[in-house]
Amino acid sequence: MDHFNYRNGELYAEDVRVADIADAVGTPFYCYSTATLTRHYTVFDEALAGTDHQVYFAVKANGNIGVLATLAQLGAGADIVSAGEMQRAIAAGIPASKIVFSGVGKTAGELKAALAAGVHQINVESQPELHSLSEIAASMGVTAPIAIRVNPDVDAKTHKKITTGLSENKFGIAWEQAESVFAEAAKLPGIDVVGVAVHIGSQLTDLTPYRAAYTKVRGLVETLRGQGHDIRVVDLGGGLGIPYDAENPPSPAEYGRMVKEVMDGIGCKLAFEPGRMICGNAGILVSSVVYLKKGVDRSFLILDAAMNDLIRPAMYDAHHTVIPVNEPHPGDNMAPVDIVGPICESGDTFARERLMPAVEAGALVAFRSAGAYGAVMSSTYNGRDLIPEVLVNGADYAVVAERLRIESVMDRERVPEWLAAPLPGDMPREASG
Ligand code: LLP
């Protein structure tokens, strides 16, 4: 459920006409709903009621500080994967004591920054990282609370680019090496091993792989305790899928029940890192139709949004439902169109042969489910602006990211001195003749 609905024939974001925002900020733009963010966070958190737990929102899904501040107020912590995301989370009011630092390639500089800030937990993913963190923490005279991320070798049955829990994936410590790495970690200075972490992939639409991975993790916790480790935290990652099209992912309640079943009586604090589930359906991307081009075999709806604004269809063949901002009439003719952007490559295609009601040049359309991995993955490819992001709250809205115009992007670029200086051939010459 979200809060983007038609009222009197027009699309609203909560109580704001989407067309009014378009008039104010220009298209394309992202639009997020506070009510939807709040609902999704609350539903997820409540599904875990009765367990000792903390939800760390995966900042990678949507790092906008307006969105993060909204979640911070609800009590969310942050799951970060870079020092940059840490800065965002802290700027949005999430204290370091509610930040978990994940990621396969944290640099020494990032580890230092995280320790200096006093983050709650660092999820270590390799032996070299473990040793580097130990040296850094010892040299700073602090102790790093760590969970070790293990790779359970379970197929999450999701798109191959977002599967992370198979032994062939780069993530986590191989299952076979887990016990020895825990033993090694326990002996290192500057390290306090608090827990086990796991994350098997994103956009999971079935509980079976979750159950398999979590059951393995539970077994590991018991084995580790038997070996003398004081395991206090189990970090169960993120990955719960959302409906983009016909998917029917498990509800947070079903997920919560499975977690409680598998982790019953484990005596650990449970950590969760949901991203998409919280913000995916809390955002739309609004765009204008530039042209409707009728070809011989196909018709093309050419938009002012492109793959640089929303790369998911090009990168993962992802489906995003596209709806006209003016509500179609029930009996309207539907015809197949390719929905494309203006970028000069065929990959800049949002949908092929999608059945759409007739829309004309100038009309507004909205991509649903664009609140996760949308704006955060955008770029300025083809000399395009980074588009504005707007957060709606009831009848109010605020621009939470301004348009970054190409002039500002160009501000960081320079013509090198050797080109700026006059070339020998340009030296003034004596007039001849
Ligand atoms: N925790 C870790 C360690 C992760 O790697 C991820 C996502 C999450 C949590 C959050 O997963 P979520 O609940 O959002 O599924 N760009 C891709 C998704 C990449 C996910 C990467 N890791 C997409 O657009 O589908």
PDB file of N, CA and C and ligand atoms in Angstrom, residues 56-62 79-81 102-103 123 125 149 158-159 161-164 171 198-204 210 235-241 244 272-279 310-313 315-316 318 320 372-374 376-377, ligand 1:
ATOM      1  N   TYR A  56      18.027  -1.110  11.126  1.00  0.00           N
ATOM      2  CA  TYR A  56      19.017  -0.196  10.546  1.00  0.00           C
ATOM      3  C   TYR A  56      18.647  -0.027   9.071  1.00  0.00           C
ATOM      4  N   PHE A  57      18.104   1.130   8.707  1.00  0.00           N
ATOM      5  CA  PHE A  57      17.689   1.340   7.311  1.00  0.00           C
ATOM      6  C   PHE A  57      18.923   1.325   6.400  1.00  0.00           C
ATOM      7  N   ALA A  58      18.858   0.567   5.311  1.00  0.00           N
ATOM      8  CA  ALA A  58      19.981   0.496   4.362  1.00  0.00           C
ATOM      9  C   ALA A  58      20.025   1.788   3.542  1.00  0.00           C
ATOM     10  N   VAL A  59      20.952   2.655   3.909  1.00  0.00           N
ATOM     11  CA  VAL A  59      21.044   3.991   3.306  1.00  0.00           C
ATOM     12  C   VAL A  59      21.274   3.912   1.798  1.00  0.00           C
ATOM     13  N   LYS A  60      21.888   2.833   1.349  1.00  0.00           N
ATOM     14  CA  LYS A  60      22.169   2.703  -0.085  1.00  0.00           C
ATOM     15  C   LYS A  60      20.880   2.750  -0.911  1.00  0.00           C
ATOM     16  N   ALA A  61      19.753   2.366  -0.315  1.00  0.00           N
ATOM     17  CA  ALA A  61      18.500   2.337  -1.081  1.00  0.00           C
ATOM     18  C   ALA A  61      17.967   3.743  -1.330  1.00  0.00           C
ATOM     19  N   ASN A  62      18.143   4.611  -0.350  1.00  0.00           N
ATOM     20  CA  ASN A  62      17.737   6.010  -0.519  1.00  0.00           C
ATOM     21  C   ASN A  62      18.450   6.844   0.536  1.00  0.00           C
ATOM     22  N   ASP A  79      22.159   1.401   8.184  1.00  0.00           N
ATOM     23  CA  ASP A  79      23.150   0.454   7.678  1.00  0.00           C
ATOM     24  C   ASP A  79      23.868   1.196   6.561  1.00  0.00           C
ATOM     25  N   ILE A  80      25.171   1.396   6.725  1.00  0.00           N
ATOM     26  CA  ILE A  80      25.928   2.196   5.749  1.00  0.00           C
ATOM     27  C   ILE A  80      26.996   1.340   5.083  1.00  0.00           C
ATOM     28  N   VAL A  81      27.446   1.791   3.910  1.00  0.00           N
ATOM     29  CA  VAL A  81      28.510   1.060   3.222  1.00  0.00           C
ATOM     30  C   VAL A  81      29.672   1.964   2.809  1.00  0.00           C
ATOM     31  N   SER A 102      28.534  -1.819   6.963  1.00  0.00           N
ATOM     32  CA  SER A 102      28.701  -3.027   6.153  1.00  0.00           C
ATOM     33  C   SER A 102      29.591  -2.697   4.949  1.00  0.00           C
ATOM     34  N   GLY A 103      29.921  -3.703   4.175  1.00  0.00           N
ATOM     35  CA  GLY A 103      30.621  -3.438   2.914  1.00  0.00           C
ATOM     36  C   GLY A 103      31.878  -4.271   2.789  1.00  0.00           C
ATOM     37  N   ASN A 123      30.580  -4.559  10.370  1.00  0.00           N
ATOM     38  CA  ASN A 123      30.415  -5.921   9.859  1.00  0.00           C
ATOM     39  C   ASN A 123      31.609  -6.267   8.972  1.00  0.00           C
ATOM     40  N   GLU A 125      34.081  -8.389   6.610  1.00  0.00           N
ATOM     41  CA  GLU A 125      33.794  -9.328   5.511  1.00  0.00           C
ATOM     42  C   GLU A 125      34.987 -10.124   5.030  1.00  0.00           C
ATOM     43  N   ARG A 149      30.529 -11.072   8.944  1.00  0.00           N
ATOM     44  CA  ARG A 149      29.513 -11.470   7.949  1.00  0.00           C
ATOM     45  C   ARG A 149      29.933 -12.783   7.320  1.00  0.00           C
ATOM     46  N   THR A 158      17.071 -14.608  -6.680  1.00  0.00           N
ATOM     47  CA  THR A 158      16.720 -13.270  -7.151  1.00  0.00           C
ATOM     48  C   THR A 158      17.609 -12.980  -8.358  1.00  0.00           C
ATOM     49  N   HIS A 159      17.556 -11.750  -8.895  1.00  0.00           N
ATOM     50  CA  HIS A 159      18.376 -11.406 -10.059  1.00  0.00           C
ATOM     51  C   HIS A 159      19.850 -11.634  -9.739  1.00  0.00           C
ATOM     52  N   LYS A 161      22.527 -10.164 -10.388  1.00  0.00           N
ATOM     53  CA  LYS A 161      23.346  -9.012  -9.988  1.00  0.00           C
ATOM     54  C   LYS A 161      23.087  -8.567  -8.551  1.00  0.00           C
ATOM     55  N   ILE A 162      22.039  -9.073  -7.934  1.00  0.00           N
ATOM     56  CA  ILE A 162      21.758  -8.664  -6.552  1.00  0.00           C
ATOM     57  C   ILE A 162      21.645  -9.861  -5.602  1.00  0.00           C
ATOM     58  N   THR A 163      22.244 -10.983  -6.031  1.00  0.00           N
ATOM     59  CA  THR A 163      22.373 -12.147  -5.155  1.00  0.00           C
ATOM     60  C   THR A 163      23.718 -12.033  -4.450  1.00  0.00           C
ATOM     61  N   THR A 164      23.746 -12.239  -3.128  1.00  0.00           N
ATOM     62  CA  THR A 164      25.008 -12.025  -2.413  1.00  0.00           C
ATOM     63  C   THR A 164      25.419 -13.201  -1.542  1.00  0.00           C
ATOM     64  N   PHE A 171      30.876 -11.616  -1.256  1.00  0.00           N
ATOM     65  CA  PHE A 171      30.492 -11.146   0.085  1.00  0.00           C
ATOM     66  C   PHE A 171      30.728 -12.151   1.202  1.00  0.00           C
ATOM     67  N   VAL A 198      24.585 -11.733   8.299  1.00  0.00           N
ATOM     68  CA  VAL A 198      24.308 -12.432   7.044  1.00  0.00           C
ATOM     69  C   VAL A 198      23.391 -11.554   6.197  1.00  0.00           C
ATOM     70  N   HIS A 199      23.582 -11.595   4.889  1.00  0.00           N
ATOM     71  CA  HIS A 199      22.667 -10.907   3.959  1.00  0.00           C
ATOM     72  C   HIS A 199      22.785 -11.657   2.643  1.00  0.00           C
ATOM     73  N   ILE A 200      21.699 -12.266   2.197  1.00  0.00           N
ATOM     74  CA  ILE A 200      21.844 -13.184   1.054  1.00  0.00           C
ATOM     75  C   ILE A 200      21.414 -12.584  -0.284  1.00  0.00           C
ATOM     76  N   GLY A 201      20.847 -11.380  -0.258  1.00  0.00           N
ATOM     77  CA  GLY A 201      20.470 -10.782  -1.533  1.00  0.00           C
ATOM     78  C   GLY A 201      19.311  -9.833  -1.360  1.00  0.00           C
ATOM     79  N   SER A 202      18.890  -9.270  -2.464  1.00  0.00           N
ATOM     80  CA  SER A 202      17.885  -8.219  -2.455  1.00  0.00           C
ATOM     81  C   SER A 202      16.702  -8.613  -3.329  1.00  0.00           C
ATOM     82  N   GLN A 203      15.539  -8.028  -3.031  1.00  0.00           N
ATOM     83  CA  GLN A 203      14.302  -8.337  -3.766  1.00  0.00           C
ATOM     84  C   GLN A 203      13.989  -9.835  -3.691  1.00  0.00           C
ATOM     85  N   LEU A 204      14.026 -10.377  -2.448  1.00  0.00           N
ATOM     86  CA  LEU A 204      13.640 -11.772  -2.230  1.00  0.00           C
ATOM     87  C   LEU A 204      12.113 -11.858  -2.180  1.00  0.00           C
ATOM     88  N   TYR A 210      15.597 -17.483   2.909  1.00  0.00           N
ATOM     89  CA  TYR A 210      15.840 -16.808   4.186  1.00  0.00           C
ATOM     90  C   TYR A 210      15.914 -17.839   5.314  1.00  0.00           C
ATOM     91  N   ASP A 235      22.849 -10.276  13.058  1.00  0.00           N
ATOM     92  CA  ASP A 235      22.421  -9.274  12.078  1.00  0.00           C
ATOM     93  C   ASP A 235      21.894 -10.031  10.863  1.00  0.00           C
ATOM     94  N   LEU A 236      20.581  -9.921  10.629  1.00  0.00           N
ATOM     95  CA  LEU A 236      19.936 -10.746   9.601  1.00  0.00           C
ATOM     96  C   LEU A 236      19.799 -10.053   8.244  1.00  0.00           C
ATOM     97  N   GLY A 237      20.461  -8.886   8.086  1.00  0.00           N
ATOM     98  CA  GLY A 237      20.512  -8.236   6.776  1.00  0.00           C
ATOM     99  C   GLY A 237      19.171  -7.676   6.336  1.00  0.00           C
ATOM    100  N   GLY A 238      19.091  -7.443   5.031  1.00  0.00           N
ATOM    101  CA  GLY A 238      17.850  -6.897   4.457  1.00  0.00           C
ATOM    102  C   GLY A 238      17.350  -7.828   3.381  1.00  0.00           C
ATOM    103  N   GLY A 239      16.754  -7.254   2.327  1.00  0.00           N
ATOM    104  CA  GLY A 239      16.453  -8.043   1.148  1.00  0.00           C
ATOM    105  C   GLY A 239      15.005  -8.384   0.886  1.00  0.00           C
ATOM    106  N   LEU A 240      14.114  -8.058   1.852  1.00  0.00           N
ATOM    107  CA  LEU A 240      12.708  -8.420   1.632  1.00  0.00           C
ATOM    108  C   LEU A 240      12.171  -7.693   0.386  1.00  0.00           C
ATOM    109  N   GLY A 241      11.573  -8.459  -0.515  1.00  0.00           N
ATOM    110  CA  GLY A 241      11.129  -7.907  -1.794  1.00  0.00           C
ATOM    111  C   GLY A 241       9.838  -7.104  -1.687  1.00  0.00           C
ATOM    112  N   TYR A 244       6.616  -5.053  -7.569  1.00  0.00           N
ATOM    113  CA  TYR A 244       6.791  -4.078  -8.656  1.00  0.00           C
ATOM    114  C   TYR A 244       5.725  -4.323  -9.714  1.00  0.00           C
ATOM    115  N   PHE A 272      18.389  -5.763  11.781  1.00  0.00           N
ATOM    116  CA  PHE A 272      17.826  -5.903  10.434  1.00  0.00           C
ATOM    117  C   PHE A 272      18.274  -4.714   9.591  1.00  0.00           C
ATOM    118  N   GLU A 273      18.474  -4.966   8.302  1.00  0.00           N
ATOM    119  CA  GLU A 273      18.968  -3.907   7.408  1.00  0.00           C
ATOM    120  C   GLU A 273      18.063  -3.747   6.184  1.00  0.00           C
ATOM    121  N   PRO A 274      16.772  -3.502   6.367  1.00  0.00           N
ATOM    122  CA  PRO A 274      15.911  -3.384   5.188  1.00  0.00           C
ATOM    123  C   PRO A 274      16.137  -2.051   4.463  1.00  0.00           C
ATOM    124  N   GLY A 275      16.079  -2.082   3.160  1.00  0.00           N
ATOM    125  CA  GLY A 275      16.175  -0.854   2.374  1.00  0.00           C
ATOM    126  C   GLY A 275      14.926  -0.709   1.528  1.00  0.00           C
ATOM    127  N   ARG A 276      14.891  -1.518   0.455  1.00  0.00           N
ATOM    128  CA  ARG A 276      13.810  -1.437  -0.530  1.00  0.00           C
ATOM    129  C   ARG A 276      12.420  -1.536   0.101  1.00  0.00           C
ATOM    130  N   MET A 277      12.289  -2.458   1.090  1.00  0.00           N
ATOM    131  CA  MET A 277      10.979  -2.696   1.698  1.00  0.00           C
ATOM    132  C   MET A 277      10.423  -1.415   2.345  1.00  0.00           C
ATOM    133  N   ILE A 278      11.330  -0.577   2.848  1.00  0.00           N
ATOM    134  CA  ILE A 278      10.883   0.639   3.523  1.00  0.00           C
ATOM    135  C   ILE A 278      10.557   1.744   2.507  1.00  0.00           C
ATOM    136  N   CYS A 279      11.436   1.906   1.501  1.00  0.00           N
ATOM    137  CA  CYS A 279      11.305   3.119   0.674  1.00  0.00           C
ATOM    138  C   CYS A 279      10.904   2.860  -0.777  1.00  0.00           C
ATOM    139  N   LEU A 310      16.889   6.780 -13.716  1.00  0.00           N
ATOM    140  CA  LEU A 310      16.402   5.509 -13.154  1.00  0.00           C
ATOM    141  C   LEU A 310      17.032   4.400 -13.990  1.00  0.00           C
ATOM    142  N   ILE A 311      18.070   3.785 -13.420  1.00  0.00           N
ATOM    143  CA  ILE A 311      18.845   2.837 -14.236  1.00  0.00           C
ATOM    144  C   ILE A 311      18.357   1.392 -14.097  1.00  0.00           C
ATOM    145  N   ARG A 312      17.405   1.156 -13.185  1.00  0.00           N
ATOM    146  CA  ARG A 312      17.030  -0.233 -12.875  1.00  0.00           C
ATOM    147  C   ARG A 312      16.545  -1.041 -14.093  1.00  0.00           C
ATOM    148  N   PRO A 313      15.701  -0.480 -14.957  1.00  0.00           N
ATOM    149  CA  PRO A 313      15.295  -1.283 -16.125  1.00  0.00           C
ATOM    150  C   PRO A 313      16.485  -1.655 -17.014  1.00  0.00           C
ATOM    151  N   MET A 315      19.652  -1.885 -16.112  1.00  0.00           N
ATOM    152  CA  MET A 315      20.661  -2.676 -15.421  1.00  0.00           C
ATOM    153  C   MET A 315      20.177  -4.063 -14.996  1.00  0.00           C
ATOM    154  N   TYR A 316      18.917  -4.148 -14.601  1.00  0.00           N
ATOM    155  CA  TYR A 316      18.420  -5.439 -14.083  1.00  0.00           C
ATOM    156  C   TYR A 316      17.182  -5.921 -14.838  1.00  0.00           C
ATOM    157  N   ALA A 318      14.545  -4.479 -14.861  1.00  0.00           N
ATOM    158  CA  ALA A 318      13.513  -4.335 -13.827  1.00  0.00           C
ATOM    159  C   ALA A 318      12.228  -3.755 -14.403  1.00  0.00           C
ATOM    160  N   HIS A 320       9.045  -1.400 -13.899  1.00  0.00           N
ATOM    161  CA  HIS A 320       8.402  -0.324 -13.134  1.00  0.00           C
ATOM    162  C   HIS A 320       7.082   0.003 -13.825  1.00  0.00           C
ATOM    163  N   ALA A 372      13.335   3.291  -4.095  1.00  0.00           N
ATOM    164  CA  ALA A 372      14.574   2.603  -3.698  1.00  0.00           C
ATOM    165  C   ALA A 372      15.455   2.405  -4.920  1.00  0.00           C
ATOM    166  N   TYR A 373      16.736   2.677  -4.761  1.00  0.00           N
ATOM    167  CA  TYR A 373      17.715   2.478  -5.823  1.00  0.00           C
ATOM    168  C   TYR A 373      17.335   3.261  -7.086  1.00  0.00           C
ATOM    169  N   GLY A 374      16.728   4.426  -6.898  1.00  0.00           N
ATOM    170  CA  GLY A 374      16.388   5.317  -8.006  1.00  0.00           C
ATOM    171  C   GLY A 374      17.365   6.470  -8.018  1.00  0.00           C
ATOM    172  N   VAL A 376      19.507   7.457  -5.908  1.00  0.00           N
ATOM    173  CA  VAL A 376      20.874   7.142  -5.454  1.00  0.00           C
ATOM    174  C   VAL A 376      21.753   6.577  -6.566  1.00  0.00           C
ATOM    175  N   MET A 377      21.139   5.993  -7.583  1.00  0.00           N
ATOM    176  CA  MET A 377      21.939   5.391  -8.657  1.00  0.00           C
ATOM    177  C   MET A 377      21.987   6.292  -9.895  1.00  0.00           C
TER     178      MET A 377
HETATM  179  N1  LLP B   1      22.334  -5.071   3.776  1.00  0.00           N
HETATM  180  C1  LLP B   1      23.327  -5.328   2.903  1.00  0.00           C
HETATM  181  C2  LLP B   1      24.597  -5.831   3.410  1.00  0.00           C
HETATM  182  C3  LLP B   1      23.121  -5.116   1.526  1.00  0.00           C
HETATM  183  O1  LLP B   1      24.086  -5.377   0.670  1.00  0.00           O
HETATM  184  C4  LLP B   1      21.862  -4.626   1.073  1.00  0.00           C
HETATM  185  C5  LLP B   1      21.623  -4.369  -0.351  1.00  0.00           C
HETATM  186  C6  LLP B   1      20.879  -4.358   2.032  1.00  0.00           C
HETATM  187  C7  LLP B   1      21.139  -4.606   3.375  1.00  0.00           C
HETATM  188  C8  LLP B   1      19.537  -3.820   1.668  1.00  0.00           C
HETATM  189  O2  LLP B   1      18.826  -4.679   0.833  1.00  0.00           O
HETATM  190  P1  LLP B   1      17.297  -4.378   0.473  1.00  0.00           P
HETATM  191  O3  LLP B   1      16.497  -4.543   1.739  1.00  0.00           O
HETATM  192  O4  LLP B   1      17.205  -2.993  -0.057  1.00  0.00           O
HETATM  193  O5  LLP B   1      16.958  -5.386  -0.560  1.00  0.00           O
HETATM  194  N2  LLP B   1      20.553  -1.696  -6.846  1.00  0.00           N
HETATM  195  C9  LLP B   1      19.818  -2.943  -6.731  1.00  0.00           C
HETATM  196  C10 LLP B   1      19.780  -3.468  -5.308  1.00  0.00           C
HETATM  197  C11 LLP B   1      21.153  -3.659  -4.688  1.00  0.00           C
HETATM  198  C12 LLP B   1      21.098  -4.165  -3.267  1.00  0.00           C
HETATM  199  C13 LLP B   1      22.450  -4.144  -2.649  1.00  0.00           C
HETATM  200  N3  LLP B   1      22.508  -4.528  -1.268  1.00  0.00           N
HETATM  201  C14 LLP B   1      18.424  -2.749  -7.296  1.00  0.00           C
HETATM  202  O6  LLP B   1      18.110  -1.663  -7.781  1.00  0.00           O
HETATM  203  O7  LLP B   1      17.623  -3.677  -7.315  1.00  0.00           O
END
